[in-house]
């Protein structure tokens, strides 16, 4: 996977929303942003942190799966087809070492 732009659009949207939740919780805990009453306490900030991380998991899983397909294609795509050109030749022609 060369860039994050190659991720599917729904996964990118979830990633951006997760980052926004993490940023909002950080800013609210440090007092840079004052949120309304139900979202302004520390418990809501902790919930936003966990929600942000949960929304970022699909992108991480997709990137790991794409790397696994690139690194080990036999593990993810099944068995490679057999080369029939070697099996069609007679053994004496295939292993001809007499010169």
C-alpha atoms as a printed R data frame, in Angstrom:
   type eleno elety resid chain resno       x       y       z
1  ATOM     1    CA   UNK     A     1   0.000   0.000   0.000
2  ATOM     2    CA   UNK     A     2   1.643   3.167  -1.163
3  ATOM     3    CA   UNK     A     3  -0.562   5.796   0.428
4  ATOM     4    CA   UNK     A     4  -3.640   6.344   2.512
5  ATOM     5    CA   UNK     A     5  -5.415   7.544  -0.634
6  ATOM     6    CA   UNK     A     6  -5.694   3.976  -1.838
7  ATOM     7    CA   UNK     A     7  -8.018   3.118   1.055
8  ATOM     8    CA   UNK     A     8 -11.737   2.844   0.262
9  ATOM     9    CA   UNK     A     9 -13.742   6.034   0.845
10 ATOM    10    CA   UNK     A    10 -15.842   4.708   3.797
11 ATOM    11    CA   UNK     A    11 -12.682   3.604   5.599
12 ATOM    12    CA   UNK     A    12 -11.097   7.022   5.028
13 ATOM    13    CA   UNK     A    13 -14.199   8.751   6.369
14 ATOM    14    CA   UNK     A    14 -14.140   6.582   9.505
15 ATOM    15    CA   UNK     A    15 -10.442   7.387   9.933
16 ATOM    16    CA   UNK     A    16 -11.060  11.134   9.716
17 ATOM    17    CA   UNK     A    17 -13.981  10.971  12.160
18 ATOM    18    CA   UNK     A    18 -11.835   8.941  14.591
19 ATOM    19    CA   UNK     A    19  -9.024  11.488  14.394
20 ATOM    20    CA   UNK     A    20 -11.553  14.278  14.972
21 ATOM    21    CA   UNK     A    21 -12.859  12.549  18.109
22 ATOM    22    CA   UNK     A    22  -9.322  12.123  19.439
23 ATOM    23    CA   UNK     A    23  -8.469  15.741  18.726
24 ATOM    24    CA   UNK     A    24 -11.702  17.011  20.288
25 ATOM    25    CA   UNK     A    25 -11.173  14.944  23.433
26 ATOM    26    CA   UNK     A    26  -7.593  16.207  23.758
27 ATOM    27    CA   UNK     A    27  -8.647  19.823  23.330
28 ATOM    28    CA   UNK     A    28 -11.529  19.505  25.790
29 ATOM    29    CA   UNK     A    29  -9.408  17.800  28.464
30 ATOM    30    CA   UNK     A    30  -6.749  20.513  28.261
31 ATOM    31    CA   UNK     A    31  -9.302  23.320  28.379
32 ATOM    32    CA   UNK     A    32  -8.750  24.730  24.896
33 ATOM    33    CA   UNK     A    33 -12.351  23.998  23.877
34 ATOM    34    CA   UNK     A    34 -15.390  24.259  26.137
35 ATOM    35    CA   UNK     A    35 -18.003  21.667  25.177
36 ATOM    36    CA   UNK     A    36 -21.684  21.665  26.213
37 ATOM    37    CA   UNK     A    37 -22.649  20.102  29.550
38 ATOM    38    CA   UNK     A    38 -23.156  16.452  28.507
39 ATOM    39    CA   UNK     A    39 -19.848  16.388  26.574
40 ATOM    40    CA   UNK     A    40 -17.756  18.663  28.763
41 ATOM    41    CA   UNK     A    41 -16.764  16.267  31.529
42 ATOM    42    CA   UNK     A    42 -13.834  13.868  31.756
43 ATOM    43    CA   UNK     A    43 -15.982  10.767  31.306
44 ATOM    44    CA   UNK     A    44 -17.242  11.992  27.950
45 ATOM    45    CA   UNK     A    45 -13.651  12.743  26.899
46 ATOM    46    CA   UNK     A    46 -12.585   9.191  27.771
47 ATOM    47    CA   UNK     A    47 -15.517   7.813  25.789
48 ATOM    48    CA   UNK     A    48 -14.462  10.011  22.833
49 ATOM    49    CA   UNK     A    49 -10.923   8.609  23.041
50 ATOM    50    CA   UNK     A    50 -12.173   5.019  22.907
51 ATOM    51    CA   UNK     A    51 -14.641   5.876  20.156
52 ATOM    52    CA   UNK     A    52 -11.885   7.568  18.134
53 ATOM    53    CA   UNK     A    53  -9.622   4.541  18.451
54 ATOM    54    CA   UNK     A    54 -12.467   2.184  17.539
55 ATOM    55    CA   UNK     A    55 -13.215   4.205  14.400
56 ATOM    56    CA   UNK     A    56  -9.560   4.033  13.349
57 ATOM    57    CA   UNK     A    57  -9.322   0.225  13.620
58 ATOM    58    CA   UNK     A    58 -10.878  -0.558  10.178
59 ATOM    59    CA   UNK     A    59  -8.206   1.486   8.386
60 ATOM    60    CA   UNK     A    60  -5.447  -0.278  10.310
61 ATOM    61    CA   UNK     A    61  -6.949  -3.688   9.543
62 ATOM    62    CA   UNK     A    62  -7.293  -2.820   5.861
63 ATOM    63    CA   UNK     A    63  -3.658  -1.665   5.654
64 ATOM    64    CA   UNK     A    64  -2.403  -4.804   7.423
65 ATOM    65    CA   UNK     A    65  -4.458  -7.008   5.065
66 ATOM    66    CA   UNK     A    66  -3.110  -5.175   1.999
67 ATOM    67    CA   UNK     A    67   0.464  -5.578   3.263
68 ATOM    68    CA   UNK     A    68  -0.122  -9.274   3.930
69 ATOM    69    CA   UNK     A    69  -1.345  -9.721   0.359
70 ATOM    70    CA   UNK     A    70   1.741  -7.983  -1.015
71 ATOM    71    CA   UNK     A    71   4.249  -9.759   1.214
72 ATOM    72    CA   UNK     A    72   2.794 -13.266   1.234
73 ATOM    73    CA   UNK     A    73   0.419 -13.737  -1.712
74 ATOM    74    CA   UNK     A    74   0.316 -17.515  -1.283
75 ATOM    75    CA   UNK     A    75  -1.148 -17.140   2.218
76 ATOM    76    CA   UNK     A    76  -3.967 -14.855   1.119
77 ATOM    77    CA   UNK     A    77  -4.752 -15.821  -2.487
78 ATOM    78    CA   UNK     A    78  -4.484 -19.605  -2.367
79 ATOM    79    CA   UNK     A    79  -2.188 -21.981  -4.210
80 ATOM    80    CA   UNK     A    80  -0.348 -20.897  -7.338
81 ATOM    81    CA   UNK     A    81  -1.200 -22.859 -10.493
82 ATOM    82    CA   UNK     A    82   1.227 -25.619 -11.459
83 ATOM    83    CA   UNK     A    83   3.505 -25.022 -14.423
84 ATOM    84    CA   UNK     A    84   2.253 -27.520 -17.012
85 ATOM    85    CA   UNK     A    85   5.177 -26.931 -19.356
86 ATOM    86    CA   UNK     A    86   7.467 -28.896 -17.029
87 ATOM    87    CA   UNK     A    87   5.042 -31.770 -16.482
88 ATOM    88    CA   UNK     A    88   4.382 -32.315 -20.222
89 ATOM    89    CA   UNK     A    89   8.009 -33.011 -21.109
90 ATOM    90    CA   UNK     A    90   9.447 -36.484 -20.707
91 ATOM    91    CA   UNK     A    91  11.836 -36.878 -17.809
92 ATOM    92    CA   UNK     A    92  14.875 -37.671 -19.955
93 ATOM    93    CA   UNK     A    93  14.459 -34.426 -21.943
94 ATOM    94    CA   UNK     A    94  13.750 -32.318 -18.901
95 ATOM    95    CA   UNK     A    95  16.783 -33.466 -16.894
96 ATOM    96    CA   UNK     A    96  19.194 -33.892 -19.778
97 ATOM    97    CA   UNK     A    97  22.638 -33.540 -18.219
98 ATOM    98    CA   UNK     A    98  24.471 -35.746 -20.773
99 ATOM    99    CA   UNK     A    99  26.669 -33.489 -22.864
